[in-house]
Coordinates of C-alpha atoms (C1' of nucleotides) in Angstrom, one line a residue:
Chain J
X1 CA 23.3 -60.1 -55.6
X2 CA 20.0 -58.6 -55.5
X3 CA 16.6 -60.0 -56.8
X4 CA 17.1 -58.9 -60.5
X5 CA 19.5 -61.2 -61.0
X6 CA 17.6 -64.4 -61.0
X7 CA 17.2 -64.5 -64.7
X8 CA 18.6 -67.8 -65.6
X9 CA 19.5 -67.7 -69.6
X10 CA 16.7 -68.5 -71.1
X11 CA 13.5 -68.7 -69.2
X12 CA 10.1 -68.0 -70.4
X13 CA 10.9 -69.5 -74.1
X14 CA 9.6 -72.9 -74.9
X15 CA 12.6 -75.7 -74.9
X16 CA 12.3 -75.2 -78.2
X17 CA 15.0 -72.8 -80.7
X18 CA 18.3 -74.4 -80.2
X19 CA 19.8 -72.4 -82.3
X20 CA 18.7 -69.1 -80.5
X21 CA 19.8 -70.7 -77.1
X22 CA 23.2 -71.5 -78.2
X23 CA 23.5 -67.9 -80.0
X24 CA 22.6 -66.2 -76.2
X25 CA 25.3 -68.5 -74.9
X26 CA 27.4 -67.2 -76.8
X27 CA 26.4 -63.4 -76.6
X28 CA 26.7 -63.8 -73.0
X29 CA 30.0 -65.3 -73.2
X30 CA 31.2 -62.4 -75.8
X31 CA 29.9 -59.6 -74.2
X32 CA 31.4 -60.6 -70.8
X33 CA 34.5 -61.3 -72.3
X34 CA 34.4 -64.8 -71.6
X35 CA 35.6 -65.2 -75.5
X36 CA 38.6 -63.2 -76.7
X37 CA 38.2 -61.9 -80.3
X38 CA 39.8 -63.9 -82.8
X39 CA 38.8 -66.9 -81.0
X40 CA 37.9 -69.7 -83.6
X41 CA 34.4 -71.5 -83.2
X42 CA 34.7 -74.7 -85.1
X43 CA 31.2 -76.1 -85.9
X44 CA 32.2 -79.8 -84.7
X45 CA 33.4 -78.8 -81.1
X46 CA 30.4 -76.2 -80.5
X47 CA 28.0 -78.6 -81.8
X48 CA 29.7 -81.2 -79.2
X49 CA 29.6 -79.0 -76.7
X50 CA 26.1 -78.5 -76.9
X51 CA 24.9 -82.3 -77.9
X52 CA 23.0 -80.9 -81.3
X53 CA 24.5 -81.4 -85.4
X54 CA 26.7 -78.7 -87.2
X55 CA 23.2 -77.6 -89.3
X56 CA 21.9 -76.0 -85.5
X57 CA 25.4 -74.6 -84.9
X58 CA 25.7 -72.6 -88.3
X59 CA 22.2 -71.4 -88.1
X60 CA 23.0 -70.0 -84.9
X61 CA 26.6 -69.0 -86.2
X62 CA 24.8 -67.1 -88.7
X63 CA 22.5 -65.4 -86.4
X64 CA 25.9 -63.9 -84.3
X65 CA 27.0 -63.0 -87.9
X66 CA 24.8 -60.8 -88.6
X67 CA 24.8 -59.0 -85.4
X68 CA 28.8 -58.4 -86.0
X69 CA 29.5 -60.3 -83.4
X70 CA 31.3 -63.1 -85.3
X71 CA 33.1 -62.6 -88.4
X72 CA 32.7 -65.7 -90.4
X73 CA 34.8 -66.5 -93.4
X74 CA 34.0 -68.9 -96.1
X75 CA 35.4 -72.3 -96.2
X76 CA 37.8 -71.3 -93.2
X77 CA 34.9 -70.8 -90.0
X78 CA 33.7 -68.6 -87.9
X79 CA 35.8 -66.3 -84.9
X80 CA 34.9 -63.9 -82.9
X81 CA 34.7 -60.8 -84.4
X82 CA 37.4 -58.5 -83.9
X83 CA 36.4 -54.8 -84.8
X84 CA 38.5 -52.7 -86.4
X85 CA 39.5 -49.2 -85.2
X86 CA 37.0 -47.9 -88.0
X87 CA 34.4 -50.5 -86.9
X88 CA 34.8 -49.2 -83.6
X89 CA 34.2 -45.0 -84.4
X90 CA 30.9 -46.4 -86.1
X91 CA 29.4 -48.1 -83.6
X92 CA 29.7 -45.3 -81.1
X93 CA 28.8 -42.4 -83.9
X94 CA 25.7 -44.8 -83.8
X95 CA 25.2 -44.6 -80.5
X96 CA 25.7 -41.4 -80.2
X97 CA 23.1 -40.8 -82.8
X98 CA 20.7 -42.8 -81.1
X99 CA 20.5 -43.5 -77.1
X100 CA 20.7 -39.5 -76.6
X101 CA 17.1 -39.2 -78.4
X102 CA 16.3 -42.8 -77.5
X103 CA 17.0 -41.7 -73.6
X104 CA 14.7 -38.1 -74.1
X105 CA 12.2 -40.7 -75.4
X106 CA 11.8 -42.9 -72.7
X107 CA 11.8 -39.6 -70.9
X108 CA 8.4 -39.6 -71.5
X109 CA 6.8 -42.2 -71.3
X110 CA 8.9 -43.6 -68.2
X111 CA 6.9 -44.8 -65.7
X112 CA 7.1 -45.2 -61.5
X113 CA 7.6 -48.9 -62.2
X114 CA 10.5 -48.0 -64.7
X115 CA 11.9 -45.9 -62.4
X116 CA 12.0 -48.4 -59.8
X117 CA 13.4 -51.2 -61.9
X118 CA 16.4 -48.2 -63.0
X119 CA 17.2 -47.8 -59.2
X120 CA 17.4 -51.3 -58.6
X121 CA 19.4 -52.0 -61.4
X122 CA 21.9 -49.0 -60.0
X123 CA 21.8 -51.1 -56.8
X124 CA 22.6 -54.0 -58.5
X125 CA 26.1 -52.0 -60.8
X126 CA 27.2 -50.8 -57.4
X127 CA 27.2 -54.3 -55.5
X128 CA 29.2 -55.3 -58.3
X129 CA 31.8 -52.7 -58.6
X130 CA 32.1 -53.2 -54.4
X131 CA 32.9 -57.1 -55.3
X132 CA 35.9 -58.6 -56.0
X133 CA 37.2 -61.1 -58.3
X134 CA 37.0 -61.7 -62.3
X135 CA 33.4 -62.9 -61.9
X136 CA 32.3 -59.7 -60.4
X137 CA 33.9 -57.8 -62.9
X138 CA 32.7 -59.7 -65.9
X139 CA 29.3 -58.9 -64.0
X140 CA 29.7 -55.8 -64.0
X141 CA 31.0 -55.3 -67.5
X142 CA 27.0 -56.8 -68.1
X143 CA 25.1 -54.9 -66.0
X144 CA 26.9 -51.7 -67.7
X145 CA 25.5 -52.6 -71.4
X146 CA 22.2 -53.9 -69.5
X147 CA 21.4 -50.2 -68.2
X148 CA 21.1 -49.0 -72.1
X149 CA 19.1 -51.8 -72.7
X150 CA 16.8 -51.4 -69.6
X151 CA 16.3 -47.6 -70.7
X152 CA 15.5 -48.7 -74.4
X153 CA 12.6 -50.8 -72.8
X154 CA 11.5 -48.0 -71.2
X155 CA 11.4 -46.2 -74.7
X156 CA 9.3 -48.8 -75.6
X157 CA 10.5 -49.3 -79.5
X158 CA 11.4 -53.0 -79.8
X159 CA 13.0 -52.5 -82.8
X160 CA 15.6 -49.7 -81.3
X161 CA 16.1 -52.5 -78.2
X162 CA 17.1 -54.6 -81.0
X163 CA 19.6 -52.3 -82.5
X164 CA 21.1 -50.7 -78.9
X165 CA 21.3 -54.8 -78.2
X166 CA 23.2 -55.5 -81.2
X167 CA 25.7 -51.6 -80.4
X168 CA 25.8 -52.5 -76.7
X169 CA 27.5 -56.5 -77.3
X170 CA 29.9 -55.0 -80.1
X171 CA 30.9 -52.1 -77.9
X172 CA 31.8 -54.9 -75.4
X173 CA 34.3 -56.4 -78.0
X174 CA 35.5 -53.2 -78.5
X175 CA 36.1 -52.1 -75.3
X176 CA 37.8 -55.9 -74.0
X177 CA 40.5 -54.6 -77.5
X178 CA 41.1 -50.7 -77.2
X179 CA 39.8 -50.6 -73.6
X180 CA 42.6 -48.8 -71.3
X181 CA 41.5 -48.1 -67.7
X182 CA 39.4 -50.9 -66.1
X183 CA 36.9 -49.8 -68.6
X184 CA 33.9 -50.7 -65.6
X185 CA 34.1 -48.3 -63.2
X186 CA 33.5 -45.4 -65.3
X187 CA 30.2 -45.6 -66.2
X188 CA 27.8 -45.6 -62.8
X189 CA 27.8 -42.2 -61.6
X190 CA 26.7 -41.1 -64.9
X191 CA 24.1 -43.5 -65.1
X192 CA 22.7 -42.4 -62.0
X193 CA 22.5 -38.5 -63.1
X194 CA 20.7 -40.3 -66.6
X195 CA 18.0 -41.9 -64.1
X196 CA 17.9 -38.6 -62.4
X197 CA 17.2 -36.6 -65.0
X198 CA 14.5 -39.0 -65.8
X199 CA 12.9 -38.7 -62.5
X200 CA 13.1 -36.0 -63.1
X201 CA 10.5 -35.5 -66.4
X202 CA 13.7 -33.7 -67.8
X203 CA 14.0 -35.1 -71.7
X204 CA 17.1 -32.7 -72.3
X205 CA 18.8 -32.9 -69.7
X206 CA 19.0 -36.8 -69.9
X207 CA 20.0 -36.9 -73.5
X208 CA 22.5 -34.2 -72.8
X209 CA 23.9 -36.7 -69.4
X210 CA 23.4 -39.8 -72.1
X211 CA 25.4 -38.3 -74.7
X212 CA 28.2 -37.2 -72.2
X213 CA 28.3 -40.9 -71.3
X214 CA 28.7 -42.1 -74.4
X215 CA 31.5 -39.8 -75.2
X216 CA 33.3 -41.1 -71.6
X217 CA 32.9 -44.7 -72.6
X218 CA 34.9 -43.9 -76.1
X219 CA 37.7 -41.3 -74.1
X220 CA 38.5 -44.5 -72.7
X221 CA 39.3 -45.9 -75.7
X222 CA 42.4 -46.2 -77.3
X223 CA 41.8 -46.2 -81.0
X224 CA 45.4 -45.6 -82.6
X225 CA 46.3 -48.9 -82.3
X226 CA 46.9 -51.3 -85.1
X227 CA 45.4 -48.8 -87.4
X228 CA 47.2 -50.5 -90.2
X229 CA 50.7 -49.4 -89.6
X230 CA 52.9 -49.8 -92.0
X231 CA 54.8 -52.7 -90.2
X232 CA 57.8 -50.7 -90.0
X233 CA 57.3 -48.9 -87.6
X234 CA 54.5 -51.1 -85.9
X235 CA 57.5 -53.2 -84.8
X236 CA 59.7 -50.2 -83.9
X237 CA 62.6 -51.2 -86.1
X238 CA 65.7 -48.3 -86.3
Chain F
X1 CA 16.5 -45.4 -118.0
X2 CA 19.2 -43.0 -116.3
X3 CA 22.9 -45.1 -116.4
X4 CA 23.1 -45.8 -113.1
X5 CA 20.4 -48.1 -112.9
X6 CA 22.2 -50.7 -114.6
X7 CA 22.8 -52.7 -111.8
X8 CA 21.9 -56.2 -112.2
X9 CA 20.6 -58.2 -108.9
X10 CA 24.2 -59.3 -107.9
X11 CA 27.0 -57.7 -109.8
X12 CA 30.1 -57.9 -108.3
X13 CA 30.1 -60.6 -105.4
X14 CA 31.4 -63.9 -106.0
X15 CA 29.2 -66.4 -107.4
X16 CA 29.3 -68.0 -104.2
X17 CA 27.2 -66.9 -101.3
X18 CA 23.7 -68.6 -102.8
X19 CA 21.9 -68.2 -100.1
X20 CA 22.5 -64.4 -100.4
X21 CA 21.9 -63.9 -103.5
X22 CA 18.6 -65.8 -102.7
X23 CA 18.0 -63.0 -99.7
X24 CA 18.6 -60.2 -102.0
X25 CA 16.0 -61.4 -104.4
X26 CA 13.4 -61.6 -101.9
X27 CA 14.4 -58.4 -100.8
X28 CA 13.8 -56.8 -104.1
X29 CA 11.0 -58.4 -104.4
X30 CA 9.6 -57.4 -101.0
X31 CA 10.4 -54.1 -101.5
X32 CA 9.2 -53.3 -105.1
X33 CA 6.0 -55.2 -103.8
X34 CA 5.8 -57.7 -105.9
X35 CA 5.5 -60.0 -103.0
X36 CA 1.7 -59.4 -100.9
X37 CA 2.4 -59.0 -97.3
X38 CA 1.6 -62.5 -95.3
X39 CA 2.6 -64.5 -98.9
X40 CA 3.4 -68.2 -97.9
X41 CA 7.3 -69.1 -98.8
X42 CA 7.9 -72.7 -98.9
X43 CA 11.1 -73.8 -98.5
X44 CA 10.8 -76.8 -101.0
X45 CA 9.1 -74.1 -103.6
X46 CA 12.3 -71.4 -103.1
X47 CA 14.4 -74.5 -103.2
X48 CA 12.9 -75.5 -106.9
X49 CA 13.2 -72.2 -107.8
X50 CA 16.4 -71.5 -107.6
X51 CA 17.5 -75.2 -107.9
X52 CA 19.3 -75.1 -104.8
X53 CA 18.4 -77.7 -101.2
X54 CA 16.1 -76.5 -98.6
X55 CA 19.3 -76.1 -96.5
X56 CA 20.3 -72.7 -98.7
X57 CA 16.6 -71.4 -98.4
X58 CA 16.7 -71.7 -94.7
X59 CA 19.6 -69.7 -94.4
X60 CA 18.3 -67.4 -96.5
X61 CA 15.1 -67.1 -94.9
X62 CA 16.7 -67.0 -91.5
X63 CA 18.2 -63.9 -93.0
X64 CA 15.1 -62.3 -93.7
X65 CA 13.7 -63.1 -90.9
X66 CA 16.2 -61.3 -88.3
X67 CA 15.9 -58.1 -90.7
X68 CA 11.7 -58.5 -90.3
X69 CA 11.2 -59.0 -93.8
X70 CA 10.0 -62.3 -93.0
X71 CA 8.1 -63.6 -90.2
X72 CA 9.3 -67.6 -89.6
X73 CA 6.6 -69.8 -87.4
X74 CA 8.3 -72.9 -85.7
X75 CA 6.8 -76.0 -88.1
X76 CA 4.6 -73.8 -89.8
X77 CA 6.9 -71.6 -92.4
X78 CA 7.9 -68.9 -93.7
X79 CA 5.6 -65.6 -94.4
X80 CA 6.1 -62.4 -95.7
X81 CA 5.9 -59.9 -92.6
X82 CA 3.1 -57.9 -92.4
X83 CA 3.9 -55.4 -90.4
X84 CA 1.3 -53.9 -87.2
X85 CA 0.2 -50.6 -86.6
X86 CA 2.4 -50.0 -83.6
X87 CA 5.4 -51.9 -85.4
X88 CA 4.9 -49.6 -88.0
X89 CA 4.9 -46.4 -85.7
X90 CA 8.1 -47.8 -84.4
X91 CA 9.7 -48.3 -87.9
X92 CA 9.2 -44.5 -88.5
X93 CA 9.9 -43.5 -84.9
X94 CA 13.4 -45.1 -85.5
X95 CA 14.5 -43.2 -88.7
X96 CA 13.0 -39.9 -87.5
X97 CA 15.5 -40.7 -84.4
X98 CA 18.1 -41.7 -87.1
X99 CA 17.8 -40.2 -89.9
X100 CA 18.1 -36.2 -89.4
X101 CA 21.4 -36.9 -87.5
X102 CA 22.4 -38.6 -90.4
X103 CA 21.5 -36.2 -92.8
X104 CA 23.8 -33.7 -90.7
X105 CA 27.0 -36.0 -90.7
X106 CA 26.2 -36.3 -94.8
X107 CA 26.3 -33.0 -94.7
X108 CA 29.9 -32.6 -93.6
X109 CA 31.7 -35.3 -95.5
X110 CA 29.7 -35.0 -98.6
X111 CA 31.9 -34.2 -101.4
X112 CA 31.5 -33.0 -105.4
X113 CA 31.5 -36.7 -106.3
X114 CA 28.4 -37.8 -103.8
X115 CA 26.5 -34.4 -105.1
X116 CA 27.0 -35.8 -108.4
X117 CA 25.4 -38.9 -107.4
X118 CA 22.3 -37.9 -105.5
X119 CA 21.5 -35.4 -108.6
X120 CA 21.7 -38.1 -110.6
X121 CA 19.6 -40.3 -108.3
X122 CA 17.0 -37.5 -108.3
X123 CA 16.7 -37.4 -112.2
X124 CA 16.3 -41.2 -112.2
X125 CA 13.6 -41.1 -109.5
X126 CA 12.0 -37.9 -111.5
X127 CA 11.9 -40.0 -114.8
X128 CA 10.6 -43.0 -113.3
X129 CA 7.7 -40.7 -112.2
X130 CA 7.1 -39.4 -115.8
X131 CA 6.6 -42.9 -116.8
X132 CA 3.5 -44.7 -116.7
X133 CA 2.5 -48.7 -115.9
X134 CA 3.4 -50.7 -112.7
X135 CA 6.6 -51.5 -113.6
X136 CA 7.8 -48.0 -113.4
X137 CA 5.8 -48.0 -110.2
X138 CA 8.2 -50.7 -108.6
X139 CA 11.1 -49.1 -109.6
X140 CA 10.4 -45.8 -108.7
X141 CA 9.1 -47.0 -105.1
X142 CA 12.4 -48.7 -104.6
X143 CA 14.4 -45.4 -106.2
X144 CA 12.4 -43.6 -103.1
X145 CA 14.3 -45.9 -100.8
X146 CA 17.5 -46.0 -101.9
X147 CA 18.0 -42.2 -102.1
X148 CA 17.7 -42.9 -98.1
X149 CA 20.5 -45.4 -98.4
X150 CA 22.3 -43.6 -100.5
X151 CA 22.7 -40.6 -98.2
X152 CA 23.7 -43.1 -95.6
X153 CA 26.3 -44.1 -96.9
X154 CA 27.6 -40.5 -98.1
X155 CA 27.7 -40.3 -94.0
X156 CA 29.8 -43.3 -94.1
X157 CA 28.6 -45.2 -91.6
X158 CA 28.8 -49.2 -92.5
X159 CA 26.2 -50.0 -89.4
X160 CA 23.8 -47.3 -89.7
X161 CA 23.7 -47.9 -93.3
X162 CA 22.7 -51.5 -92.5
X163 CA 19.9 -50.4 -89.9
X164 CA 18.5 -47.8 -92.4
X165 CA 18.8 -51.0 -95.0
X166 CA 16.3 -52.8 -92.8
X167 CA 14.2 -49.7 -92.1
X168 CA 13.9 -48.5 -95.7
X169 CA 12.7 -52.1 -96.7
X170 CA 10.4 -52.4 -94.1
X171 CA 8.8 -49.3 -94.5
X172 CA 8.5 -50.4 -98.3
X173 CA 6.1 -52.7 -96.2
X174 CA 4.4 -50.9 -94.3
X175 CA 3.6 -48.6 -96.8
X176 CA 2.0 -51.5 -98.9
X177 CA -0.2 -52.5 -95.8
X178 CA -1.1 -48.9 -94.6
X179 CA -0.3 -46.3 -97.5
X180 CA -3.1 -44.3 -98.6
X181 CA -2.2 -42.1 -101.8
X182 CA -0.1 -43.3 -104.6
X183 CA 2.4 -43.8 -101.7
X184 CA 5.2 -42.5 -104.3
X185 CA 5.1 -39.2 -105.5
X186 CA 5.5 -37.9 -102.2
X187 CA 8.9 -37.6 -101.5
X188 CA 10.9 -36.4 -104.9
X189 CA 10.5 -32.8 -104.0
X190 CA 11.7 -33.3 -100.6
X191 CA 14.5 -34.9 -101.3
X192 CA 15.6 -32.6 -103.6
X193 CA 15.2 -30.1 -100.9
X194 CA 17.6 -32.5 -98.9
X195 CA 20.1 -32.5 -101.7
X196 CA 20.1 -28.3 -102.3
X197 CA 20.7 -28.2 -97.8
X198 CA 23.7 -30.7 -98.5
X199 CA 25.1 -29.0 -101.0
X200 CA 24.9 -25.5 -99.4
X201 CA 26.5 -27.5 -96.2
X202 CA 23.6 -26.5 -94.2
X203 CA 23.4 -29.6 -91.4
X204 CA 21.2 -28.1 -89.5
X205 CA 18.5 -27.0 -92.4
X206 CA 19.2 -30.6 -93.9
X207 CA 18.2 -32.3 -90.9
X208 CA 15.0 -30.5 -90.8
X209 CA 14.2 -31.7 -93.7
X210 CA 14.6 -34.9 -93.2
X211 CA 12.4 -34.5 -90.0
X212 CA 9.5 -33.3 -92.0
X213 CA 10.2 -35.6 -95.0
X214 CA 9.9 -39.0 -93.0
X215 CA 6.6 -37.0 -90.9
X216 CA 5.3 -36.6 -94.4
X217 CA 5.7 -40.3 -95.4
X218 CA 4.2 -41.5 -92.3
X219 CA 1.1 -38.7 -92.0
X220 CA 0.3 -40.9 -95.5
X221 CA -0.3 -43.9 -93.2
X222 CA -3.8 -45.2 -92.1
X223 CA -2.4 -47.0 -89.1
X224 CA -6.3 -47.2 -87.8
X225 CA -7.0 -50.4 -90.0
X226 CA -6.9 -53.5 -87.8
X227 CA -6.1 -52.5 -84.6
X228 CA -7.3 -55.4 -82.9
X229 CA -10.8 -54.1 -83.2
X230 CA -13.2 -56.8 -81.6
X231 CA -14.3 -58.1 -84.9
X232 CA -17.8 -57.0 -84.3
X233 CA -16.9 -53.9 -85.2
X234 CA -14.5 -54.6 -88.0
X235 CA -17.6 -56.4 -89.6
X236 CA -20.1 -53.2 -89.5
X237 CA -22.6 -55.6 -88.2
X238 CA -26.4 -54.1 -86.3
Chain H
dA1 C1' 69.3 -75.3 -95.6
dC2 C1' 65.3 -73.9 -97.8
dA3 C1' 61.8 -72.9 -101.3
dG4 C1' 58.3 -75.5 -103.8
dC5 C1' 55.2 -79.1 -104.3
dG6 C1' 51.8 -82.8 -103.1
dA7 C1' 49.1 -85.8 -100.5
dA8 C1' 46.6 -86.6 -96.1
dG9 C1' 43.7 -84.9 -92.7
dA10 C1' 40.5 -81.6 -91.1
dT11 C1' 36.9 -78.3 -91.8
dT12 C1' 33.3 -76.2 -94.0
dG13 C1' 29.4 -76.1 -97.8
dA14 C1' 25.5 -78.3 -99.6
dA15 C1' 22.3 -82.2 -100.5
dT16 C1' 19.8 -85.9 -98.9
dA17 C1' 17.5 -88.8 -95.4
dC18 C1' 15.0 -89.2 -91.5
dA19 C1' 11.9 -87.5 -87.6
dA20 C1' 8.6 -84.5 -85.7
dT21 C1' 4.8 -81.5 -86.3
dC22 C1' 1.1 -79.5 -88.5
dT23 C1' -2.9 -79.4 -91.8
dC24 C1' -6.6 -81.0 -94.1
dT25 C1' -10.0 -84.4 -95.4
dG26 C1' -13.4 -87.6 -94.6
dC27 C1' -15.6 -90.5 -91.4
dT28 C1' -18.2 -91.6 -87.2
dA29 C1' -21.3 -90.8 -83.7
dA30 C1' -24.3 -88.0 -81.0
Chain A
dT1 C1' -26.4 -81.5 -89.2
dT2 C1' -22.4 -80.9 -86.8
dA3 C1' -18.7 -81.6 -83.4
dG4 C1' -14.9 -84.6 -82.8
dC5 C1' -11.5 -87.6 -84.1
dA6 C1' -8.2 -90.3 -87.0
dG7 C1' -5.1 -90.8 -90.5
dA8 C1' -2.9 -89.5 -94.8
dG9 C1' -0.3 -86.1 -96.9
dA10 C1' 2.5 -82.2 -96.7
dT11 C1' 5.9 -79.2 -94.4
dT12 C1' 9.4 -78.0 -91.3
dG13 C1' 13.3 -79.4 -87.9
dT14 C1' 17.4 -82.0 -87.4
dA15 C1' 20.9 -85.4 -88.4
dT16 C1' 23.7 -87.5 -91.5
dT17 C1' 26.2 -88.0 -95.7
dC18 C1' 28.8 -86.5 -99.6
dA19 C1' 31.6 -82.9 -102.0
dA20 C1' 34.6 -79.0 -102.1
dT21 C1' 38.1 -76.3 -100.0
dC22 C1' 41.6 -75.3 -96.9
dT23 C1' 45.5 -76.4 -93.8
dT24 C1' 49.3 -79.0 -92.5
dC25 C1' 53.1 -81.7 -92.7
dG26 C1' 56.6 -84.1 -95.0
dC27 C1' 59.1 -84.8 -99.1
dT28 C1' 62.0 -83.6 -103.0
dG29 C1' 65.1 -81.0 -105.6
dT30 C1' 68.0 -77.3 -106.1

DNA sequence: ACAGCGAAGATTGAATACAATCTCTGCTAA
DNA sequence: TTAGCAGAGATTGTATTCAATCTTCGCTGT
């Protein structure tokens, strides 16, 4: 695809922090749905897998538990997390409460530059969403969280880029469960107005455009399910 | 004092989860700033402390760590954070993005009960005030903070409650580093304020408030101090 | 046939052992 | 005197070992 995709998965860091390169591995392999929920990650076959001892794997087990992206239970493992329908409302209330302001904010202080790295990330979403094929979409599904992230840069507050970081790969998980349409396609267009209204110098208007995007992304969603039905009628018995 | 501060360090949880119980210590202890910013933590001397292996400290530090308690150097240790200038400008830029929206989804799922509570919370924090010696100090500074949390979770959100978890203790932090008054007395009235706007269901007026509140707590800050200033100026030398 | 129990195997939790890196002190030499 | 270096000691990073817990499978008895 285009040039702003050569970023293999770790690059600048020293060789060093096993840990964190295994925990990217696996946010990668999460938030492109790669891993299902619910998907058990034994400490033996992950520390095989990746030639280090079990005491590397949990500290980077850890790490993914604390970002809510594994649930891990004690004396039975880790899995995947599985968010709940609850879980779910939260972490968009969240982002509602945050990316609109966090989008007016890097409203201004965006900068040509930014702009230009926005457009070619746009570029990049609609080369995607032209491909075929489960690698394209799983892509895709990427680039979609990476545009939040790319705009929280341009904000400029590391510590918000950690938190939309940590809402964009759970939103992931909830989307691959309560997702209904082909939960991609949905998002460019608005990203483009977003980058618009940016160009723009337009702080309103793009937290206005954000928060309208956020609310698309959870239309999509269907939320009723497995809300802890009573079994009865979970298994539509007469 | 009031009842509700008898809460010892880990009430409920299992007696399990060491290492957590370990985080929450250091925590407090961070917080109520007992603990200098940049204060070397061995993991052989938290290990003797709490008679537990190094292996439990590290996990517990780790902890600490990805909340920014704790700043962890590869082969060097463990330190208390001390926060910059511009992290600290990003610490409070986050809750004033947070925080007010917050305050407005309080504000229409608070019930009798959670009124109850924060009037409560606001006669412990106006006692601790009335009392005199640095013990009272501590607690009150920590009361400050979690009147934050506890409005959080009146809104009911397990995640944001989490973030504003890590940005109430970090602020405890910065405060310590930067504050310039007592650093405590500051906010009681306000939140009371806060507390009258719930109550009377005013979201909007509540959110304001909030607004001003954290701009109050951070006009307190000297962020100046340390800037990177070439040293030949930080030195007052001819 | 099936519920209940028990031992074997597997998996995680924690401590210890070993390796790598850093820090600090004291010596040497310019 | 001081810069530079070498080595001992201390500290962290990782692997390995041991203990505790859970899961599974098969057995027994009703």
């Amino acid at each position: 695809m285009t040039i702003a995709d050569r970023k293999p998965v770790h690059n600048d860091r020293a060789p060093e922090d096993r840990a964190q390169i295994i925990r990217e591995h696996f946010r990668n392999a999460i938030i492109e749905r790669r891993l299902a929920p619910g998907t058990k990650l034994s400490e033996s076959e992950v520390g095989g897998l990746f030639d280090v001892s079990r005491t590397v794997v949990r500290s980077a087990l850890q790490m993914l538990a604390l970002e809510g992206l594994v649930r891990s239970e004690r004396n039975r493992g880790a899995f995947v997390a599985t968010p709940s329908p609850e879980e779910a409302r939260q972490i968009f209330a969240a982002r509602r409460l945050v990316e609109p302001g966090m989008a007016a904010s890097a409203c201004d202080r965006v900068e040509p530059a930014d702009i230009a790295a926005l457009r070619r990330h746009l570029r990049s979403e609609a080369s995607l969403m032209a491909e075929r094929g489960p690698s394209a979409r799983r892509a895709e599904i990427r680039a979609s969280g990476e545009f939040h992230l790319l705009l929280a840069s341009v904000a400029g507050n590391d510590i918000l880029y950690r938190f939309l970081e940590e809402l964009t790969a759970r939103s992931s998980l909830v989307i691959a469960l309560y997702g209904r349409s082909g939960a991609s396609s949905c998002g460019h267009d608005e990203h483009e107005g977003i980058v618009v209204a940016l160009e723009a110098g337009d702080a309103r208007r793009a937290a206005k455009l954000m928060l309208q995007h956020i609310d698309h992304i959870e239309a999509d969603l269907d939320l009723r399910l497995t809300e802890g039905l009573p079994l009865s009628e979970a298994l539509h018995l007469p």
